[in-house]
Structure formats: C-alpha cells, structure tokens
Tab-separated table of N, CA and C in Angstrom:
chain	number	residue	atom	x	y	z
A	1	MET	N	121.407	188.976	38.991
A	1	MET	CA	122.689	189.923	39.583
A	1	MET	C	121.961	191.140	39.976
A	2	PHE	N	121.562	191.560	41.266
A	2	PHE	CA	120.906	192.822	41.656
A	2	PHE	C	121.372	194.235	40.983
A	3	LYS	N	122.670	194.225	40.871
A	3	LYS	CA	122.792	195.340	40.431
A	3	LYS	C	122.373	195.324	38.412
A	4	GLU	N	122.015	194.381	38.242
A	4	GLU	CA	121.868	194.644	36.712
A	4	GLU	C	119.990	195.040	36.893
A	5	LYS	N	119.306	194.368	37.623
A	5	LYS	CA	117.731	194.756	38.400
A	5	LYS	C	117.844	196.052	38.616
A	6	LEU	N	118.554	196.530	39.312
A	6	LEU	CA	118.734	198.514	39.768
A	6	LEU	C	119.226	198.868	38.138
A	7	LYS	N	119.879	198.155	37.336
A	7	LYS	CA	119.969	199.222	35.832
A	7	LYS	C	119.456	198.834	35.602
A	8	LYS	N	118.024	197.758	34.707
A	8	LYS	CA	117.192	197.360	34.059
A	8	LYS	C	116.098	198.883	34.776
A	9	GLU	N	116.097	198.650	36.039
A	9	GLU	CA	114.484	199.440	36.854
A	9	GLU	C	115.114	200.957	36.706
A	10	LEU	N	116.084	201.274	36.515
A	10	LEU	CA	116.309	202.757	35.846
A	10	LEU	C	116.649	202.549	34.870
A	11	LEU	N	117.011	202.059	33.925
A	11	LEU	CA	116.413	201.958	32.665
A	11	LEU	C	114.860	202.134	32.190
A	12	ASP	N	114.172	201.209	32.655
A	12	ASP	CA	112.983	201.384	31.862
A	12	ASP	C	112.360	202.839	32.246
A	13	LYS	N	113.058	203.320	33.845
A	13	LYS	CA	112.468	204.794	34.147
A	13	LYS	C	112.710	206.036	33.297
A	14	LEU	N	114.211	205.645	33.075
A	14	LEU	CA	114.333	206.432	31.510
A	14	LEU	C	113.739	206.733	30.370
A	15	LYS	N	113.144	205.486	30.290
A	15	LYS	CA	112.708	205.384	28.554
A	15	LYS	C	110.914	205.206	28.540
A	16	LYS	N	110.633	205.402	29.612
A	16	LYS	CA	109.383	205.759	29.859
A	16	LYS	C	109.221	207.539	30.109
A	17	ASP	N	110.171	208.345	30.732
A	17	ASP	CA	110.782	210.010	30.544
A	17	ASP	C	110.742	210.041	29.026
A	18	LEU	N	110.951	209.203	28.591
A	18	LEU	CA	111.985	209.522	26.850
A	18	LEU	C	110.237	209.093	26.371
A	19	LEU	N	109.689	208.422	26.266
A	19	LEU	CA	108.442	208.529	25.442
A	19	LEU	C	107.433	209.740	25.763
A	20	ASP	N	107.111	209.821	27.845
A	20	ASP	CA	106.402	211.393	28.023
A	20	ASP	C	107.165	212.451	26.995
A	21	ASN	N	107.945	212.191	27.303
A	21	ASN	CA	108.458	213.486	26.562
A	21	ASN	C	108.579	213.857	25.217
A	22	LYS	N	108.724	212.530	24.503
A	22	LYS	CA	108.217	212.721	23.217
A	22	LYS	C	107.155	212.888	22.380
A	23	LEU	N	105.824	212.359	23.373
A	23	LEU	CA	104.371	213.083	23.242
A	23	LEU	C	104.577	214.064	23.419
A	24	ARG	N	104.801	214.994	24.576
A	24	ARG	CA	104.884	216.473	25.258
A	24	ARG	C	105.717	217.140	23.693
A	25	TYR	N	106.787	216.899	23.234
A	25	TYR	CA	107.538	217.668	21.917
A	25	TYR	C	106.370	217.777	21.668
A	26	LYS	N	105.802	216.629	20.873
A	26	LYS	CA	104.581	216.394	19.558
A	26	LYS	C	103.904	217.333	19.649
A	27	LYS	N	102.695	217.358	20.735
A	27	LYS	CA	102.055	218.097	21.099
A	27	LYS	C	102.236	219.343	21.059
A	28	ALA	N	103.715	219.864	21.181
A	28	ALA	CA	103.959	221.419	21.575
A	28	ALA	C	103.540	222.059	20.336
A	29	LYS	N	104.340	220.895	19.045
A	29	LYS	CA	105.286	221.144	18.146
A	29	LYS	C	103.371	221.436	16.975
A	30	GLU	N	102.330	220.532	17.605
A	30	GLU	CA	101.497	220.600	17.630
A	30	GLU	C	100.362	222.423	17.484
A	31	ALA	N	100.537	221.841	18.662
A	31	ALA	CA	99.816	223.508	19.143
A	31	ALA	C	100.953	225.045	18.535
A	32	ALA	N	102.239	224.562	18.075
A	32	ALA	CA	102.730	225.810	17.808
A	32	ALA	C	102.716	225.776	16.267
A	33	ILE	N	101.842	225.014	15.216
A	33	ILE	CA	101.461	224.354	14.408
A	33	ILE	C	99.911	225.451	14.032
A	34	ASP	N	99.362	225.114	14.976
A	34	ASP	CA	97.827	225.241	15.086
A	34	ASP	C	97.830	227.090	16.077
A	35	SER	N	98.926	227.212	16.399
A	35	SER	CA	98.624	228.820	16.782
A	35	SER	C	98.377	229.757	15.126
A	36	PRO	N	97.543	230.994	15.623
A	36	PRO	CA	98.197	231.656	14.905
A	36	PRO	C	99.444	232.833	14.825
A	37	GLY	N	99.600	232.937	13.803
A	37	GLY	CA	101.349	233.712	13.556
A	37	GLY	C	100.793	235.114	13.629
A	38	ARG	N	102.005	235.674	13.735
A	38	ARG	CA	102.269	237.713	13.896
A	38	ARG	C	101.559	237.966	12.535
A	39	MET	N	101.012	237.570	11.124
A	39	MET	CA	100.816	237.673	10.071
A	39	MET	C	98.740	238.068	10.647
A	40	GLN	N	98.653	236.703	11.694
A	40	GLN	CA	97.003	237.115	12.218
A	40	GLN	C	97.136	238.005	12.997
A	41	SER	N	98.058	238.338	14.107
A	41	SER	CA	97.429	238.919	15.190
A	41	SER	C	99.098	239.222	15.688
A	42	ARG	N	99.160	240.611	15.489
A	42	ARG	CA	100.768	241.195	15.932
A	42	ARG	C	100.765	241.247	17.253
A	43	TYR	N	99.835	240.902	18.272
A	43	TYR	CA	100.572	241.285	19.912
A	43	TYR	C	99.881	239.040	20.346
A	44	ASP	N	99.700	238.441	19.531
A	44	ASP	CA	99.992	237.049	20.049
A	44	ASP	C	101.342	236.236	19.406
A	45	SER	N	101.839	235.723	20.284
A	45	SER	CA	103.310	235.405	20.798
A	45	SER	C	103.147	234.067	20.877
A	46	SER	N	101.914	233.342	20.981
A	46	SER	CA	101.631	231.785	21.099
A	46	SER	C	102.750	230.667	20.738
A	47	LYS	N	102.932	231.217	19.579
A	47	LYS	CA	103.639	229.554	18.543
A	47	LYS	C	104.836	230.125	18.711
A	48	GLU	N	105.568	231.319	19.047
A	48	GLU	CA	106.718	231.207	19.177
A	48	GLU	C	107.403	231.104	20.660
A	49	GLU	N	106.691	230.936	21.619
A	49	GLU	CA	106.554	230.107	22.788
A	49	GLU	C	106.264	228.619	22.798
A	50	PHE	N	104.965	228.242	21.864
A	50	PHE	CA	105.319	226.635	21.584
A	50	PHE	C	106.354	226.158	21.139
A	51	ASN	N	107.003	227.045	20.062
A	51	ASN	CA	107.759	226.525	19.991
A	51	ASN	C	109.380	226.589	20.546
A	52	TYR	N	109.582	227.191	21.396
A	52	TYR	CA	110.475	227.519	22.715
A	52	TYR	C	110.390	226.364	23.228
A	53	GLU	N	109.055	226.309	23.619
A	53	GLU	CA	108.740	225.052	24.208
A	53	GLU	C	109.004	223.498	23.709
A	54	ALA	N	108.836	223.206	22.614
A	54	ALA	CA	109.065	222.283	21.883
A	54	ALA	C	110.952	221.958	21.835
A	55	GLU	N	111.177	223.036	21.571
A	55	GLU	CA	112.969	223.200	21.780
A	55	GLU	C	113.568	222.716	22.748
A	56	ALA	N	112.526	223.204	24.102
A	56	ALA	CA	113.293	222.635	25.002
A	56	ALA	C	113.166	221.370	25.226
A	57	ILE	N	111.674	220.959	25.489
A	57	ILE	CA	111.579	219.749	24.924
A	57	ILE	C	112.677	218.239	24.098
A	58	GLN	N	112.915	219.172	22.768
A	58	GLN	CA	113.757	218.438	22.186
A	58	GLN	C	115.292	218.240	22.683
A	59	LYS	N	115.919	219.055	23.666
A	59	LYS	CA	117.169	219.159	23.748
A	59	LYS	C	116.670	217.217	24.719
A	60	ARG	N	115.861	217.819	25.664
A	60	ARG	CA	115.635	217.140	27.150
A	60	ARG	C	116.161	215.828	26.478
A	61	ILE	N	114.721	215.395	25.507
A	61	ILE	CA	114.720	214.038	25.285
A	61	ILE	C	115.893	213.574	24.537
A	62	PHE	N	117.186	214.981	23.440
A	62	PHE	CA	118.375	214.173	23.792
A	62	PHE	C	119.044	214.428	24.892
A	63	GLU	N	119.475	214.824	26.261
A	63	GLU	CA	119.824	214.683	26.798
A	63	GLU	C	119.144	212.863	27.893
A	64	ILE	N	117.800	212.996	27.077
A	64	ILE	CA	117.282	211.416	27.576
A	64	ILE	C	117.978	209.925	26.888
A	65	LYS	N	118.222	210.769	26.134
A	65	LYS	CA	118.745	209.365	25.269
A	65	LYS	C	120.160	209.070	25.344
A	66	LYS	N	120.983	210.072	25.053
A	66	LYS	CA	122.562	210.278	25.817
A	66	LYS	C	122.510	209.472	26.975
A	67	ASN	N	121.847	210.015	28.125
A	67	ASN	CA	121.822	208.579	29.537
A	67	ASN	C	121.716	207.312	28.920
A	68	ILE	N	120.614	207.139	28.476
A	68	ILE	CA	119.935	205.487	28.122
A	68	ILE	C	120.678	204.962	27.677
A	69	GLU	N	122.109	205.473	26.372
A	69	GLU	CA	123.332	205.314	25.819
A	69	GLU	C	124.055	204.910	26.843
A	70	GLU	N	124.231	205.986	28.122
A	70	GLU	CA	125.193	205.306	28.873
A	70	GLU	C	124.945	204.096	29.959
A	71	LEU	N	124.224	204.416	30.372
A	71	LEU	CA	123.869	203.281	31.143
A	71	LEU	C	123.435	201.938	30.662
A	72	GLU	N	123.724	202.171	29.268
A	72	GLU	CA	123.198	200.797	28.330
A	72	GLU	C	124.503	199.943	28.191
A	73	ASN	N	125.289	200.711	28.122
A	73	ASN	CA	126.581	200.655	27.654
A	73	ASN	C	127.622	200.293	29.531
A	74	LEU	N	127.131	200.626	30.488
A	74	LEU	CA	127.456	200.369	31.904
A	74	LEU	C	128.133	199.093	31.989
A	75	SER	N	128.976	198.753	32.380
A	75	SER	CA	129.287	197.197	33.076
A	75	SER	C	129.268	197.490	34.165
A	76	ILE	N	128.118	196.538	34.938
A	76	ILE	CA	128.416	196.581	36.547
A	76	ILE	C	128.940	194.897	36.631
A	77	ASN	N	129.721	194.034	36.416
A	77	ASN	CA	129.881	193.116	36.896
A	77	ASN	C	130.912	192.937	37.456
A	78	PHE	N	131.573	193.117	38.047
A	78	PHE	CA	132.532	193.814	38.885
A	78	PHE	C	132.518	193.452	40.471
A	79	ASN	N	133.686	193.229	40.998
A	79	ASN	CA	134.540	193.434	42.307
A	79	ASN	C	135.021	194.156	42.680
A	80	ASN	N	135.132	195.178	43.086
A	80	ASN	CA	136.379	195.801	43.800
A	80	ASN	C	135.922	196.474	45.373
A	81	ASP	N	137.381	197.256	45.654
A	81	ASP	CA	137.761	197.808	46.953
A	81	ASP	C	136.921	198.667	47.120
A	82	ASN	N	137.081	199.780	45.989
A	82	ASN	CA	136.489	200.875	45.766
A	82	ASN	C	135.917	201.282	45.373
A	83	ILE	N	134.733	202.763	45.746
A	83	ILE	CA	133.342	202.732	44.686
A	83	ILE	C	133.973	203.373	43.245
A	84	ASN	N	133.526	202.942	42.701
A	84	ASN	CA	132.833	203.743	41.278
A	84	ASN	C	131.406	203.377	40.998
A	85	ILE	N	131.329	204.279	39.404
A	85	ILE	CA	130.604	204.164	38.739
A	85	ILE	C	130.181	202.402	38.922
A	86	GLY	N	128.782	202.257	39.539
A	86	GLY	CA	128.230	200.587	39.186
A	86	GLY	C	127.765	200.489	40.426
A	87	SER	N	128.948	201.006	41.240
A	87	SER	CA	128.299	200.236	42.679
A	87	SER	C	127.152	201.303	43.427
A	88	VAL	N	126.927	200.184	44.663
A	88	VAL	CA	125.368	200.157	45.801
A	88	VAL	C	126.662	200.144	46.742
A	89	ILE	N	126.236	201.019	47.418
A	89	ILE	CA	127.247	201.448	48.674
A	89	ILE	C	125.491	201.315	49.990
A	90	LYS	N	126.088	201.495	50.961
A	90	LYS	CA	125.335	201.902	52.405
A	90	LYS	C	126.587	202.609	53.297
A	91	ILE	N	125.834	203.951	53.402
A	91	ILE	CA	126.493	204.990	54.236
A	91	ILE	C	126.249	205.182	55.344
A	92	LYS	N	126.520	205.485	56.094
A	92	LYS	CA	126.254	206.383	57.330
A	92	LYS	C	126.582	207.808	57.173
A	93	ILE	N	125.081	208.969	57.183
A	93	ILE	CA	125.369	210.032	57.164
A	93	ILE	C	124.771	210.952	58.686
A	94	ASN	N	125.390	211.297	59.466
A	94	ASN	CA	125.628	211.355	61.330
A	94	ASN	C	124.948	209.907	61.605
A	95	ASP	N	123.723	209.786	61.904
A	95	ASP	CA	123.196	208.987	62.509
A	95	ASP	C	122.100	208.261	61.183
A	96	GLU	N	122.292	208.523	60.224
A	96	GLU	CA	121.126	208.193	59.438
A	96	GLU	C	121.779	207.276	58.088
A	97	ILE	N	121.002	205.749	58.271
A	97	ILE	CA	122.033	205.163	56.780
A	97	ILE	C	121.124	205.435	55.703
A	98	LYS	N	121.969	205.065	54.171
A	98	LYS	CA	121.740	205.578	53.018
A	98	LYS	C	122.372	204.422	52.160
A	99	ASN	N	121.278	204.550	50.903
A	99	ASN	CA	121.718	203.543	50.279
A	99	ASN	C	121.623	203.884	48.438
A	100	TYR	N	122.858	204.145	48.326
A	100	TYR	CA	123.269	204.755	46.427
A	100	TYR	C	123.490	204.216	45.766
A	101	PHE	N	123.086	204.088	44.750
A	101	PHE	CA	123.636	203.688	43.123
A	101	PHE	C	124.703	204.291	42.449
A	102	ILE	N	125.663	204.215	42.016
A	102	ILE	CA	126.236	205.813	41.999
A	102	ILE	C	126.019	205.094	39.975
A	103	SER	N	125.158	205.985	39.039
A	103	SER	CA	125.226	205.201	37.830
A	103	SER	C	125.357	206.666	36.971
A	104	PRO	N	126.578	206.711	35.860
A	104	PRO	CA	126.454	207.675	34.696
A	104	PRO	C	124.832	208.615	34.213
A	105	ALA	N	123.876	208.014	35.332
A	105	ALA	CA	122.749	209.086	34.164
A	105	ALA	C	121.611	208.472	35.736
A	106	GLY	N	120.060	209.154	36.124
A	106	GLY	CA	119.428	209.208	36.562
A	106	GLY	C	119.272	209.633	37.838
A	107	GLY	N	120.121	210.664	38.156
A	107	GLY	CA	120.406	211.387	39.250
A	107	GLY	C	119.274	211.556	40.097
A	108	GLY	N	119.025	210.641	41.357
A	108	GLY	CA	117.148	211.409	42.101
A	108	GLY	C	116.602	210.314	41.982
A	109	GLU	N	116.639	209.481	41.565
A	109	GLU	CA	116.073	208.403	40.958
A	109	GLU	C	115.987	207.553	42.354
A	110	ILE	N	114.518	206.973	42.411
A	110	ILE	CA	114.791	206.303	43.892
A	110	ILE	C	114.638	204.592	43.463
A	111	LEU	N	115.129	203.686	43.246
A	111	LEU	CA	115.205	202.479	43.220
A	111	LEU	C	115.125	201.145	44.357
A	112	ASN	N	114.226	200.383	43.672
A	112	ASN	CA	114.253	199.146	44.747
A	112	ASN	C	114.027	199.663	45.956
A	113	ASN	N	113.329	201.010	46.419
A	113	ASN	CA	111.920	201.360	47.433
A	113	ASN	C	113.234	202.210	48.185
A	114	ASP	N	114.777	202.024	48.012
A	114	ASP	CA	115.152	202.664	49.316
A	114	ASP	C	117.104	202.881	48.919
A	115	ILE	N	116.724	202.707	47.460
A	115	ILE	CA	118.265	202.792	47.078
A	115	ILE	C	118.826	204.456	45.897
A	116	MET	N	119.168	205.659	46.760
A	116	MET	CA	119.207	206.796	45.569
A	116	MET	C	119.998	206.334	44.736
A	117	VAL	N	119.957	206.876	43.209
A	117	VAL	CA	121.079	207.137	42.298
A	117	VAL	C	121.608	208.452	42.821
A	118	ILE	N	122.450	208.050	42.601
A	118	ILE	CA	123.525	209.426	42.464
A	118	ILE	C	124.596	209.292	41.509
A	119	THR	N	124.905	210.509	40.297
A	119	THR	CA	125.732	210.359	39.804
A	119	THR	C	127.309	210.671	40.177
A	120	PRO	N	128.073	210.305	39.495
A	120	PRO	CA	129.266	211.071	39.638
A	120	PRO	C	129.736	212.507	39.525
A	121	LEU	N	128.905	213.020	39.206
A	121	LEU	CA	129.260	214.264	38.706
A	121	LEU	C	128.635	215.263	40.048
A	122	SER	N	127.603	214.502	40.479
A	122	SER	CA	126.672	215.017	41.577
A	122	SER	C	128.284	215.419	42.741
A	123	PRO	N	127.875	216.000	44.102
A	123	PRO	CA	128.677	216.722	44.985
A	123	PRO	C	128.641	215.634	45.649
A	124	ILE	N	127.655	214.700	46.025
A	124	ILE	CA	127.917	213.123	47.215
A	124	ILE	C	128.795	212.420	46.012
A	125	GLY	N	128.412	212.449	45.404
A	125	GLY	CA	128.855	211.392	44.132
A	125	GLY	C	130.313	211.732	43.979
A	126	LYS	N	130.891	212.881	43.208
A	126	LYS	CA	132.166	213.227	43.307
A	126	LYS	C	133.131	212.669	44.688
A	127	ILE	N	132.240	213.045	45.525
A	127	ILE	CA	132.988	212.983	47.162
A	127	ILE	C	133.448	211.130	47.243
A	128	LEU	N	132.185	210.637	47.525
A	128	LEU	CA	132.200	209.372	46.990
A	128	LEU	C	133.203	208.173	46.737
A	129	LEU	N	133.738	208.923	45.043
A	129	LEU	CA	134.466	207.962	44.219
A	129	LEU	C	135.679	207.796	44.982
A	130	ASP	N	135.827	206.556	44.706
A	130	ASP	CA	137.756	205.811	45.305
A	130	ASP	C	137.891	205.759	46.520
A	131	LYS	N	136.289	205.863	46.872
A	131	LYS	CA	136.535	205.362	48.288
A	131	LYS	C	136.185	204.249	48.526
A	132	LYS	N	136.884	203.971	49.905
A	132	LYS	CA	136.849	202.252	50.100
A	132	LYS	C	136.060	202.370	51.340
A	133	GLU	N	135.468	200.713	51.973
A	133	GLU	CA	134.866	200.394	52.955
A	133	GLU	C	135.576	201.327	54.996
A	134	ASN	N	134.551	201.436	55.250
A	134	ASN	CA	135.135	201.730	56.511
A	134	ASN	C	135.701	203.326	56.475
A	135	GLU	N	135.905	203.875	55.838
A	135	GLU	CA	136.636	205.251	55.623
A	135	GLU	C	135.646	206.063	56.393
A	136	SER	N	136.374	207.284	56.521
A	136	SER	CA	135.411	208.278	57.252
A	136	SER	C	135.122	209.781	56.179
A	137	ILE	N	134.356	210.822	55.770
A	137	ILE	CA	134.914	211.959	54.817
A	137	ILE	C	133.645	213.211	55.700
A	138	ASN	N	133.939	214.053	55.398
A	138	ASN	CA	133.051	215.480	55.800
A	138	ASN	C	132.767	215.864	54.858
A	139	PHE	N	131.748	215.972	54.387
A	139	PHE	CA	130.937	216.470	53.285
A	139	PHE	C	129.951	217.576	53.921
A	140	ASN	N	129.843	218.716	53.618
A	140	ASN	CA	129.238	219.583	54.107
A	140	ASN	C	128.824	219.653	55.409
A	141	ASP	N	129.545	219.745	55.896
A	141	ASP	CA	129.840	219.930	58.021
A	141	ASP	C	128.927	218.313	57.976
A	142	LYS	N	128.946	217.414	58.011
A	142	LYS	CA	128.344	216.375	58.019
A	142	LYS	C	128.984	215.637	57.745
A	143	LYS	N	129.260	214.327	58.878
A	143	LYS	CA	130.638	213.108	58.519
A	143	LYS	C	129.796	211.975	57.852
A	144	ILE	N	130.537	211.167	57.026
A	144	ILE	CA	129.660	210.205	56.433
A	144	ILE	C	130.734	209.120	56.725
A	145	LYS	N	130.468	208.239	57.109
A	145	LYS	CA	131.275	206.423	57.461
A	145	LYS	C	130.409	205.563	55.480
A	146	ILE	N	131.589	205.310	54.632
A	146	ILE	CA	130.961	204.127	54.026
A	146	ILE	C	130.875	202.818	55.212
A	147	ILE	N	129.951	202.357	54.945
A	147	ILE	CA	129.482	200.933	56.320
A	147	ILE	C	130.066	200.100	55.025
A	148	GLU	N	129.842	199.500	53.770
A	148	GLU	CA	129.880	199.199	52.641
A	148	GLU	C	129.456	199.285	51.760
A	149	ILE	N	129.920	198.589	50.561
A	149	ILE	CA	129.916	198.440	49.137
A	149	ILE	C	129.361	197.411	49.009
A	150	LEU	N	128.231	197.162	48.348
A	150	LEU	CA	127.022	196.622	48.411
A	150	LEU	C	127.656	195.240	47.556
A	151	TRP	N	127.586	194.073	47.322
A	151	TRP	CA	128.043	192.604	46.317
A	151	TRP	C	126.426	192.277	46.962
A	152	PHE	N	125.826	191.157	45.061
A	152	PHE	CA	125.059	190.678	45.123
A	152	PHE	C	124.573	189.922	46.678
A	153	GLN	N	125.608	189.042	47.118
A	153	GLN	CA	124.950	189.135	48.046
A	153	GLN	C	124.949	189.556	49.549
A	154	ASN	N	125.437	190.414	49.885
A	154	ASN	CA	125.255	191.301	50.845
A	154	ASN	C	123.660	192.029	51.026
A	155	ILE	N	123.546	192.146	49.231
A	155	ILE	CA	122.147	192.596	49.219
A	155	ILE	C	120.927	192.273	49.576
A	156	ILE	N	121.340	190.277	49.283
A	156	ILE	CA	120.541	190.050	49.329
A	156	ILE	C	120.228	189.593	50.739
A	157	LYS	N	121.541	189.464	51.576
A	157	LYS	CA	121.068	189.325	53.101
A	157	LYS	C	119.845	190.515	53.771
A	158	THR	N	120.560	191.351	52.984
A	158	THR	CA	120.129	192.804	53.501
A	158	THR	C	118.612	192.543	53.606
A	159	ASN	N	118.183	192.727	52.312
A	159	ASN	CA	116.267	192.377	51.845
A	159	ASN	C	116.229	191.512	52.567
A	160	ILE	N	116.492	190.126	52.913
A	160	ILE	CA	115.246	189.301	53.660
A	160	ILE	C	115.748	189.291	55.566
A	161	LYS	N	117.431	190.144	55.457
A	161	LYS	CA	116.698	190.350	57.144
A	161	LYS	C	116.101	191.108	57.364
A	162	LYS	N	115.471	192.528	56.564
A	162	LYS	CA	114.569	193.548	56.030
A	162	LYS	C	112.963	193.390	55.951
A	163	ILE	N	112.869	191.841	55.240
A	163	ILE	CA	111.748	191.714	55.075
A	163	ILE	C	110.866	191.067	56.611
A	164	THR	N	111.898	189.675	56.810
A	164	THR	CA	111.960	188.827	58.136
A	164	THR	C	111.303	190.363	58.922
A	165	THR	N	111.917	191.424	59.378
A	165	THR	CA	112.294	191.968	60.323
A	165	THR	C	110.763	193.038	60.247
A	166	GLU	N	110.193	193.216	58.926
A	166	GLU	CA	108.821	193.761	58.733
A	166	GLU	C	107.945	193.149	59.212
A	167	THR	N	107.576	191.298	58.756
A	167	THR	CA	106.598	190.405	58.775
A	167	THR	C	106.465	189.656	60.450
A	168	ASP	N	107.288	190.536	61.187
A	168	ASP	CA	107.281	190.058	62.614
A	168	ASP	C	106.069	190.995	63.640
C-alpha cells in the first residue's frame, strides 16, 4: 500500500536522524570529557558548553525516539471521508496544488518527491483535520480547497499520469 510506503520512508528518515544525533551526542560527551575543567583554567568554559550541547542533543534523541514510536503505532489502513492522521491529501492553495501526508511526527519532511509531511499540531494540520473533499477554507488570507483525499488507487493513477506526462 502506498501509505505504508510513505510511512516506511518517513520512519527511515527519522531512524537516520536518530543515528546521526546519537553520533553527535557521543562526540559532544567525548569533547566534554577531554576539555579542561575550571580547575585547570578558570576562564575556559568549553567543558560546560560541550555538556550543554550533549544535553540538548540527548533531548532531541528522546524526541526522535518518541516520534518513531508514534509513527510505528500509526494505523493507516483505513478509508474515511474525513481528513485525519494518516491521510494523504491533495489541496489547492490559491492556484497551487500541494500534496500532504498527515502524520503524528516528521513535519516538514518531503516524501516520494512531492508529498510534504504535516502534523496535526501544525497550523495547517489543525485546520485540515476532519474536513472533507471539496470543502473550501480560508487560512492565512489564502483560499484552500480540498481536492481529494488520496487513497492507494488515486495515487497510483496520479503517479502513472505524471510519469506518462514527463516522458512525452
């Protein structure tokens, strides 16, 4: 299923981010250990700075782990007339068409080259939740029309049409 592919792609990105942050944390902790303390130089604060950096990275690691868990527990095998978490939607903002995947985590990521991940806590996510196809709403002085809540069959047809158009 296409939504499962999107979910896996997003999980892979989050897991890579987790590994990158674990490596950054390890380097920051090592730098803090190797830095001279106040006993050696009263003007050198690098040990404290590296510890602050490590602490911030550790918080980010916790956040990423929580996001991965939320996404792994997300059930997206449903068809619903309303937009909700797990929906893939096509909207028109003024004259521009955009595709979104509403996910509990990973906001801002781009999946499948043209689908932006938004969370239900984002301003646009909040306003789109529970809306239906063909509804129009105003958001930040822009008119948004929900063109389609995309299901597997719709996405396959759209991508085939897109590929055909690009190769002509």
